[in-house]
Each structure stands twice: as C-alpha cells, then as structure tokens.
PDB file of C-alpha atoms in Angstrom:
ATOM      1  CA  UNK A   1      80.793 124.682 189.234  1.00  0.00           C
ATOM      2  CA  UNK A   2      83.712 124.405 192.153  1.00  0.00           C
ATOM      3  CA  UNK A   3      80.687 121.382 193.798  1.00  0.00           C
ATOM      4  CA  UNK A   4      80.452 120.027 190.109  1.00  0.00           C
ATOM      5  CA  UNK A   5      83.847 120.128 189.647  1.00  0.00           C
ATOM      6  CA  UNK A   6      84.438 117.698 192.451  1.00  0.00           C
ATOM      7  CA  UNK A   7      82.415 115.640 192.075  1.00  0.00           C
ATOM      8  CA  UNK A   8      83.591 114.736 188.391  1.00  0.00           C
ATOM      9  CA  UNK A   9      87.550 114.441 190.171  1.00  0.00           C
ATOM     10  CA  UNK A  10      85.601 112.193 192.174  1.00  0.00           C
ATOM     11  CA  UNK A  11      87.855 114.211 195.145  1.00  0.00           C
ATOM     12  CA  UNK A  12      86.405 112.233 197.452  1.00  0.00           C
ATOM     13  CA  UNK A  13      83.806 109.741 198.946  1.00  0.00           C
ATOM     14  CA  UNK A  14      81.004 110.426 201.360  1.00  0.00           C
ATOM     15  CA  UNK A  15      81.510 108.361 204.752  1.00  0.00           C
ATOM     16  CA  UNK A  16      79.895 108.129 208.255  1.00  0.00           C
ATOM     17  CA  UNK A  17      81.530 110.496 210.594  1.00  0.00           C
ATOM     18  CA  UNK A  18      81.407 107.220 212.514  1.00  0.00           C
ATOM     19  CA  UNK A  19      83.847 105.819 210.459  1.00  0.00           C
ATOM     20  CA  UNK A  20      86.303 108.968 210.880  1.00  0.00           C
ATOM     21  CA  UNK A  21      86.176 108.238 214.775  1.00  0.00           C
ATOM     22  CA  UNK A  22      86.625 104.731 214.539  1.00  0.00           C
ATOM     23  CA  UNK A  23      89.923 104.937 212.217  1.00  0.00           C
ATOM     24  CA  UNK A  24      91.469 108.444 213.097  1.00  0.00           C
ATOM     25  CA  UNK A  25      89.928 108.721 216.657  1.00  0.00           C
ATOM     26  CA  UNK A  26      89.504 112.718 216.079  1.00  0.00           C
ATOM     27  CA  UNK A  27      87.080 114.684 214.656  1.00  0.00           C
ATOM     28  CA  UNK A  28      87.137 115.133 210.836  1.00  0.00           C
ATOM     29  CA  UNK A  29      89.513 118.138 209.692  1.00  0.00           C
ATOM     30  CA  UNK A  30      87.190 121.117 208.699  1.00  0.00           C
ATOM     31  CA  UNK A  31      87.280 123.019 206.023  1.00  0.00           C
ATOM     32  CA  UNK A  32      85.592 126.628 204.161  1.00  0.00           C
ATOM     33  CA  UNK A  33      84.481 128.116 201.342  1.00  0.00           C
ATOM     34  CA  UNK A  34      87.557 131.103 200.034  1.00  0.00           C
ATOM     35  CA  UNK A  35      86.062 133.583 197.835  1.00  0.00           C
ATOM     36  CA  UNK A  36      88.828 135.092 195.537  1.00  0.00           C
ATOM     37  CA  UNK A  37      88.680 138.176 193.381  1.00  0.00           C
ATOM     38  CA  UNK A  38      91.329 137.154 190.328  1.00  0.00           C
ATOM     39  CA  UNK A  39      90.371 140.237 188.068  1.00  0.00           C
ATOM     40  CA  UNK A  40      89.798 143.833 190.108  1.00  0.00           C
ATOM     41  CA  UNK A  41      87.251 145.813 191.119  1.00  0.00           C
ATOM     42  CA  UNK A  42      87.188 146.803 187.200  1.00  0.00           C
ATOM     43  CA  UNK A  43      86.670 143.562 185.768  1.00  0.00           C
ATOM     44  CA  UNK A  44      85.473 140.487 188.573  1.00  0.00           C
ATOM     45  CA  UNK A  45      87.067 136.803 187.929  1.00  0.00           C
ATOM     46  CA  UNK A  46      85.754 135.598 191.367  1.00  0.00           C
ATOM     47  CA  UNK A  47      86.450 131.753 192.065  1.00  0.00           C
ATOM     48  CA  UNK A  48      85.291 129.808 194.973  1.00  0.00           C
ATOM     49  CA  UNK A  49      87.061 127.310 196.584  1.00  0.00           C
ATOM     50  CA  UNK A  50      86.836 124.500 199.359  1.00  0.00           C
ATOM     51  CA  UNK A  51      90.024 123.980 201.280  1.00  0.00           C
ATOM     52  CA  UNK A  52      90.673 122.546 203.871  1.00  0.00           C
ATOM     53  CA  UNK A  53      91.813 123.737 207.744  1.00  0.00           C
ATOM     54  CA  UNK A  54      94.565 121.393 208.676  1.00  0.00           C
ATOM     55  CA  UNK A  55      97.310 123.424 210.505  1.00  0.00           C
ATOM     56  CA  UNK A  56      99.341 121.820 213.192  1.00  0.00           C
ATOM     57  CA  UNK A  57     101.504 124.889 214.589  1.00  0.00           C
ATOM     58  CA  UNK A  58     102.967 122.353 217.724  1.00  0.00           C
ATOM     59  CA  UNK A  59     105.255 120.539 215.463  1.00  0.00           C
ATOM     60  CA  UNK A  60     107.584 120.936 212.305  1.00  0.00           C
ATOM     61  CA  UNK A  61     106.538 120.270 208.411  1.00  0.00           C
ATOM     62  CA  UNK A  62     110.062 119.071 208.709  1.00  0.00           C
ATOM     63  CA  UNK A  63     109.601 116.817 211.515  1.00  0.00           C
ATOM     64  CA  UNK A  64     106.959 114.862 209.761  1.00  0.00           C
ATOM     65  CA  UNK A  65     108.063 114.420 206.421  1.00  0.00           C
ATOM     66  CA  UNK A  66     106.027 116.474 204.233  1.00  0.00           C
ATOM     67  CA  UNK A  67     108.685 118.167 202.737  1.00  0.00           C
ATOM     68  CA  UNK A  68     108.169 119.678 199.098  1.00  0.00           C
ATOM     69  CA  UNK A  69     110.606 121.171 196.844  1.00  0.00           C
ATOM     70  CA  UNK A  70     110.679 123.745 194.670  1.00  0.00           C
ATOM     71  CA  UNK A  71     113.212 124.899 192.350  1.00  0.00           C
ATOM     72  CA  UNK A  72     115.584 127.847 192.940  1.00  0.00           C
ATOM     73  CA  UNK A  73     115.145 130.797 190.375  1.00  0.00           C
ATOM     74  CA  UNK A  74     118.068 130.161 188.372  1.00  0.00           C
ATOM     75  CA  UNK A  75     116.561 126.995 187.351  1.00  0.00           C
ATOM     76  CA  UNK A  76     114.053 128.843 185.487  1.00  0.00           C
ATOM     77  CA  UNK A  77     116.913 131.961 184.516  1.00  0.00           C
ATOM     78  CA  UNK A  78     119.123 129.065 183.137  1.00  0.00           C
ATOM     79  CA  UNK A  79     116.181 127.736 180.655  1.00  0.00           C
ATOM     80  CA  UNK A  80     115.518 131.480 179.259  1.00  0.00           C
ATOM     81  CA  UNK A  81     118.965 132.076 179.142  1.00  0.00           C
ATOM     82  CA  UNK A  82     119.420 128.951 176.910  1.00  0.00           C
ATOM     83  CA  UNK A  83     116.933 129.963 174.707  1.00  0.00           C
ATOM     84  CA  UNK A  84     117.345 133.500 174.497  1.00  0.00           C
ATOM     85  CA  UNK A  85     121.257 132.647 173.435  1.00  0.00           C
ATOM     86  CA  UNK A  86     120.497 130.915 169.603  1.00  0.00           C
ATOM     87  CA  UNK A  87     121.622 134.279 167.681  1.00  0.00           C
ATOM     88  CA  UNK A  88     122.882 132.907 164.586  1.00  0.00           C
ATOM     89  CA  UNK A  89     121.480 130.164 164.599  1.00  0.00           C
ATOM     90  CA  UNK A  90     118.779 128.842 161.921  1.00  0.00           C
ATOM     91  CA  UNK A  91     115.483 129.262 163.063  1.00  0.00           C
ATOM     92  CA  UNK A  92     113.933 126.642 162.161  1.00  0.00           C
ATOM     93  CA  UNK A  93     116.436 124.895 164.181  1.00  0.00           C
ATOM     94  CA  UNK A  94     115.683 127.014 167.324  1.00  0.00           C
ATOM     95  CA  UNK A  95     114.526 125.913 170.804  1.00  0.00           C
ATOM     96  CA  UNK A  96     111.662 127.529 172.633  1.00  0.00           C
ATOM     97  CA  UNK A  97     109.779 127.826 175.987  1.00  0.00           C
ATOM     98  CA  UNK A  98     106.748 126.364 176.696  1.00  0.00           C
ATOM     99  CA  UNK A  99     104.591 128.032 179.616  1.00  0.00           C
ATOM    100  CA  UNK A 100     101.903 125.620 180.436  1.00  0.00           C
ATOM    101  CA  UNK A 101      99.421 125.624 184.265  1.00  0.00           C
ATOM    102  CA  UNK A 102      97.603 122.156 185.368  1.00  0.00           C
ATOM    103  CA  UNK A 103      94.734 123.494 185.766  1.00  0.00           C
ATOM    104  CA  UNK A 104      93.510 122.333 190.286  1.00  0.00           C
ATOM    105  CA  UNK A 105      96.618 120.405 190.960  1.00  0.00           C
ATOM    106  CA  UNK A 106      96.513 118.716 193.516  1.00  0.00           C
ATOM    107  CA  UNK A 107      92.959 117.361 192.551  1.00  0.00           C
ATOM    108  CA  UNK A 108      95.308 115.168 190.636  1.00  0.00           C
ATOM    109  CA  UNK A 109      97.523 113.427 193.225  1.00  0.00           C
ATOM    110  CA  UNK A 110      96.133 110.425 195.308  1.00  0.00           C
ATOM    111  CA  UNK A 111      96.410 111.256 198.904  1.00  0.00           C
ATOM    112  CA  UNK A 112      98.579 109.066 200.787  1.00  0.00           C
ATOM    113  CA  UNK A 113      96.843 108.469 204.405  1.00  0.00           C
ATOM    114  CA  UNK A 114      93.276 108.253 205.305  1.00  0.00           C
ATOM    115  CA  UNK A 115      91.587 111.506 205.365  1.00  0.00           C
ATOM    116  CA  UNK A 116      88.364 112.592 206.537  1.00  0.00           C
ATOM    117  CA  UNK A 117      87.016 116.079 206.241  1.00  0.00           C
ATOM    118  CA  UNK A 118      83.538 117.789 207.246  1.00  0.00           C
ATOM    119  CA  UNK A 119      81.710 118.116 203.755  1.00  0.00           C
ATOM    120  CA  UNK A 120      80.006 121.780 203.355  1.00  0.00           C
ATOM    121  CA  UNK A 121      76.188 121.562 203.398  1.00  0.00           C
ATOM    122  CA  UNK A 122      76.235 122.169 199.872  1.00  0.00           C
ATOM    123  CA  UNK A 123      77.896 118.651 199.501  1.00  0.00           C
ATOM    124  CA  UNK A 124      75.203 117.122 201.299  1.00  0.00           C
ATOM    125  CA  UNK A 125      71.688 115.739 200.050  1.00  0.00           C
ATOM    126  CA  UNK A 126      68.494 115.726 202.290  1.00  0.00           C
ATOM    127  CA  UNK A 127      69.247 112.618 205.415  1.00  0.00           C
ATOM    128  CA  UNK A 128      73.196 112.926 205.088  1.00  0.00           C
ATOM    129  CA  UNK A 129      73.676 115.521 207.802  1.00  0.00           C
ATOM    130  CA  UNK A 130      75.789 112.751 209.384  1.00  0.00           C
ATOM    131  CA  UNK A 131      77.868 112.297 206.660  1.00  0.00           C
ATOM    132  CA  UNK A 132      81.460 113.391 206.238  1.00  0.00           C
ATOM    133  CA  UNK A 133      84.475 112.701 203.457  1.00  0.00           C
ATOM    134  CA  UNK A 134      86.699 110.820 202.695  1.00  0.00           C
ATOM    135  CA  UNK A 135      89.342 111.997 200.294  1.00  0.00           C
ATOM    136  CA  UNK A 136      90.613 109.720 197.270  1.00  0.00           C
ATOM    137  CA  UNK A 137      92.325 112.550 195.895  1.00  0.00           C
ATOM    138  CA  UNK A 138      94.690 115.300 197.941  1.00  0.00           C
ATOM    139  CA  UNK A 139      92.497 118.827 199.233  1.00  0.00           C
ATOM    140  CA  UNK A 140      94.295 122.646 199.337  1.00  0.00           C
ATOM    141  CA  UNK A 141      94.780 123.504 202.734  1.00  0.00           C
ATOM    142  CA  UNK A 142      95.468 119.757 203.980  1.00  0.00           C
ATOM    143  CA  UNK A 143      99.879 119.596 205.366  1.00  0.00           C
ATOM    144  CA  UNK A 144     100.580 116.985 202.709  1.00  0.00           C
ATOM    145  CA  UNK A 145      98.878 117.371 199.704  1.00  0.00           C
ATOM    146  CA  UNK A 146     101.637 119.531 197.908  1.00  0.00           C
ATOM    147  CA  UNK A 147     103.963 116.722 199.073  1.00  0.00           C
ATOM    148  CA  UNK A 148     101.492 114.415 197.012  1.00  0.00           C
ATOM    149  CA  UNK A 149     101.380 116.180 194.229  1.00  0.00           C
ATOM    150  CA  UNK A 150     104.661 116.465 193.814  1.00  0.00           C
ATOM    151  CA  UNK A 151     105.003 112.512 193.961  1.00  0.00           C
ATOM    152  CA  UNK A 152     102.134 112.443 191.618  1.00  0.00           C
ATOM    153  CA  UNK A 153     104.062 114.920 188.833  1.00  0.00           C
ATOM    154  CA  UNK A 154     107.037 113.456 189.461  1.00  0.00           C
ATOM    155  CA  UNK A 155     105.813 109.955 188.417  1.00  0.00           C
ATOM    156  CA  UNK A 156     104.004 111.040 184.866  1.00  0.00           C
ATOM    157  CA  UNK A 157     107.465 112.926 184.257  1.00  0.00           C
ATOM    158  CA  UNK A 158     110.047 109.755 184.785  1.00  0.00           C
ATOM    159  CA  UNK A 159     106.857 107.661 182.464  1.00  0.00           C
ATOM    160  CA  UNK A 160     107.098 110.495 179.803  1.00  0.00           C
ATOM    161  CA  UNK A 161     111.546 109.475 179.960  1.00  0.00           C
ATOM    162  CA  UNK A 162     112.677 112.485 181.569  1.00  0.00           C
ATOM    163  CA  UNK A 163     115.258 112.258 184.538  1.00  0.00           C
ATOM    164  CA  UNK A 164     115.516 114.302 187.209  1.00  0.00           C
ATOM    165  CA  UNK A 165     117.839 116.897 188.660  1.00  0.00           C
ATOM    166  CA  UNK A 166     120.802 116.052 191.041  1.00  0.00           C
ATOM    167  CA  UNK A 167     120.784 119.080 192.418  1.00  0.00           C
ATOM    168  CA  UNK A 168     116.747 119.479 193.058  1.00  0.00           C
ATOM    169  CA  UNK A 169     114.161 117.164 192.188  1.00  0.00           C
ATOM    170  CA  UNK A 170     111.724 119.946 190.423  1.00  0.00           C
ATOM    171  CA  UNK A 171     114.599 120.176 186.700  1.00  0.00           C
ATOM    172  CA  UNK A 172     113.924 117.866 184.171  1.00  0.00           C
ATOM    173  CA  UNK A 173     116.077 116.430 181.288  1.00  0.00           C
ATOM    174  CA  UNK A 174     114.736 114.303 178.313  1.00  0.00           C
ATOM    175  CA  UNK A 175     117.708 113.362 176.268  1.00  0.00           C
ATOM    176  CA  UNK A 176     115.886 111.641 173.857  1.00  0.00           C
ATOM    177  CA  UNK A 177     113.389 114.658 173.172  1.00  0.00           C
ATOM    178  CA  UNK A 178     115.893 116.901 173.661  1.00  0.00           C
ATOM    179  CA  UNK A 179     113.908 118.285 175.789  1.00  0.00           C
ATOM    180  CA  UNK A 180     114.665 120.524 179.277  1.00  0.00           C
ATOM    181  CA  UNK A 181     111.864 121.510 181.703  1.00  0.00           C
ATOM    182  CA  UNK A 182     111.016 123.242 185.566  1.00  0.00           C
ATOM    183  CA  UNK A 183     108.678 122.426 187.820  1.00  0.00           C
ATOM    184  CA  UNK A 184     107.265 125.275 190.102  1.00  0.00           C
ATOM    185  CA  UNK A 185     104.179 123.879 192.003  1.00  0.00           C
ATOM    186  CA  UNK A 186     101.748 123.891 189.045  1.00  0.00           C
ATOM    187  CA  UNK A 187     103.818 125.563 186.269  1.00  0.00           C
ATOM    188  CA  UNK A 188     105.606 123.512 183.908  1.00  0.00           C
ATOM    189  CA  UNK A 189     108.292 126.003 182.112  1.00  0.00           C
ATOM    190  CA  UNK A 190     110.003 123.299 179.075  1.00  0.00           C
ATOM    191  CA  UNK A 191     113.028 124.156 176.910  1.00  0.00           C
ATOM    192  CA  UNK A 192     112.585 122.518 173.617  1.00  0.00           C
ATOM    193  CA  UNK A 193     112.370 122.252 169.922  1.00  0.00           C
ATOM    194  CA  UNK A 194     108.950 123.086 168.159  1.00  0.00           C
ATOM    195  CA  UNK A 195     108.234 119.365 167.484  1.00  0.00           C
ATOM    196  CA  UNK A 196     108.973 118.119 170.338  1.00  0.00           C
ATOM    197  CA  UNK A 197     107.137 120.487 172.564  1.00  0.00           C
ATOM    198  CA  UNK A 198     104.200 119.767 170.618  1.00  0.00           C
ATOM    199  CA  UNK A 199     104.366 116.050 171.932  1.00  0.00           C
ATOM    200  CA  UNK A 200     104.706 117.212 175.776  1.00  0.00           C
ATOM    201  CA  UNK A 201     101.637 119.252 174.812  1.00  0.00           C
ATOM    202  CA  UNK A 202      99.779 115.857 173.978  1.00  0.00           C
ATOM    203  CA  UNK A 203     101.670 113.389 176.941  1.00  0.00           C
ATOM    204  CA  UNK A 204     100.519 115.925 179.506  1.00  0.00           C
ATOM    205  CA  UNK A 205      97.310 117.059 178.560  1.00  0.00           C
ATOM    206  CA  UNK A 206      96.370 112.859 178.803  1.00  0.00           C
ATOM    207  CA  UNK A 207      98.010 113.033 182.219  1.00  0.00           C
ATOM    208  CA  UNK A 208      95.584 116.037 183.653  1.00  0.00           C
ATOM    209  CA  UNK A 209      94.126 118.903 183.205  1.00  0.00           C
ATOM    210  CA  UNK A 210      96.089 121.544 181.901  1.00  0.00           C
ATOM    211  CA  UNK A 211      96.424 125.144 180.489  1.00  0.00           C
ATOM    212  CA  UNK A 212      98.553 126.534 177.638  1.00  0.00           C
ATOM    213  CA  UNK A 213      99.948 129.874 178.632  1.00  0.00           C
ATOM    214  CA  UNK A 214     102.029 130.191 175.463  1.00  0.00           C
ATOM    215  CA  UNK A 215     104.997 129.504 173.779  1.00  0.00           C
ATOM    216  CA  UNK A 216     107.704 131.847 173.125  1.00  0.00           C
ATOM    217  CA  UNK A 217     110.382 131.554 170.075  1.00  0.00           C
ATOM    218  CA  UNK A 218     111.558 133.562 166.779  1.00  0.00           C
ATOM    219  CA  UNK A 219     108.910 132.895 164.521  1.00  0.00           C
ATOM    220  CA  UNK A 220     105.245 134.511 163.982  1.00  0.00           C
ATOM    221  CA  UNK A 221     103.102 131.956 164.497  1.00  0.00           C
ATOM    222  CA  UNK A 222     104.652 131.806 168.430  1.00  0.00           C
ATOM    223  CA  UNK A 223     103.482 134.324 171.339  1.00  0.00           C
TER     224      UNK A 223
END
C-alpha cells in the first residue's frame, strides 16, 4: 500500500546513482522501512512507512536554516476557551471547533533542494539496481521536510484568505470568514460558524488529502 501511494503521489523519479554523485558529490541518502503498530496487541493496526535517514549531528539545525515553527499550547487553549465561552448566545450563532488531519502531509510539500535517496528493493524493477530516487516531494526523515511542509501549508492558508499571526506563524485569522485556526504539524484546529467550517472543509480537501476528525458544538448533529 505504501509503495502504491508513493507512485500515485509522484514523490520521486528514478535516476541513475551516477547523477547523484555528479550533482551532490556524495552518495544518496539512505532509507529504511519503519513498522508502527497504531493499534494494540489485540487490535493491531500496523503501518509500514518508508523514511529517510538524513542525520547530521555536527551542525545545529538552526545554523542550517531548517527551523519549522510549532504553536504554543496557549494557542489551542484560546480556541477551546472561545468555543466554551458562548453560554447565553443562541445556538444558531455559536462558533464550533473543527479538527482536521492532513494525511501524509510531507508528501504534499515540494522539496527545496536537489535530494537523492536510496530506493529499497521493493521500488525497483529488474535491471534497475543502479538507480536511486530524485525526490519531488519531501520524505519523512530528511532534515528540511518539516520546513517544506510549513511553507506548503502557509501558502495554502494565505491563498484561502487567512492572515498569519505575528507572535507565531502557526495561528491564523480569516476576517472575511470569521475563522481562526491553529496548525500544529499536520493537525488543523479551526474555530468558526458552522457554514464557514463547511466552506473550509471543502477548500482544504481540494488541496490536501485530509481526514476529518470531528466537529464540537452544541447541536445533536455535532460530535
């Protein structure tokens, strides 16, 4: 399933390993499979993920310009507080909380440099032993993947009419839609009127592969 997903997302192109040496002067970044049981021993839910192994302990991340922001806990607390502080307001005017996950977020983030990786045997056809992968999109385990994803979702939010926060770029406000959002990694928490949350669901689903976790509100139809 993971292999087919990579093919469908066009994450990489197969190129000769010699091209990697010519461009970078080094070997392709090694990769490995990581198996994760997201369930438990009684109800296993095993995910097999292909990840990069690009580690560099000699240089600090901030020295290389690879910083990716995360919001303070107070940001999400503020949205929850706003949602919980509407007692006495008619339910039809209540703002609700929507929770959205981006599936395999990094594969929606274009790479910012020429990046070559070792392809596992499962990705290669007979006669392709001398090939490696030139990434089109970011791979988990590479150093700038989180920063590339930050650039991707920032661009999306701005195109949807949101303004990024001054204190932290991970909080957003859309004054025309009366929406506020906090983004932590691939998790979006959005506060706003019901119809505007529906609008945002449609917009984000057109851009990314998403999973809608739920909507908290006062109505029986809410989660």
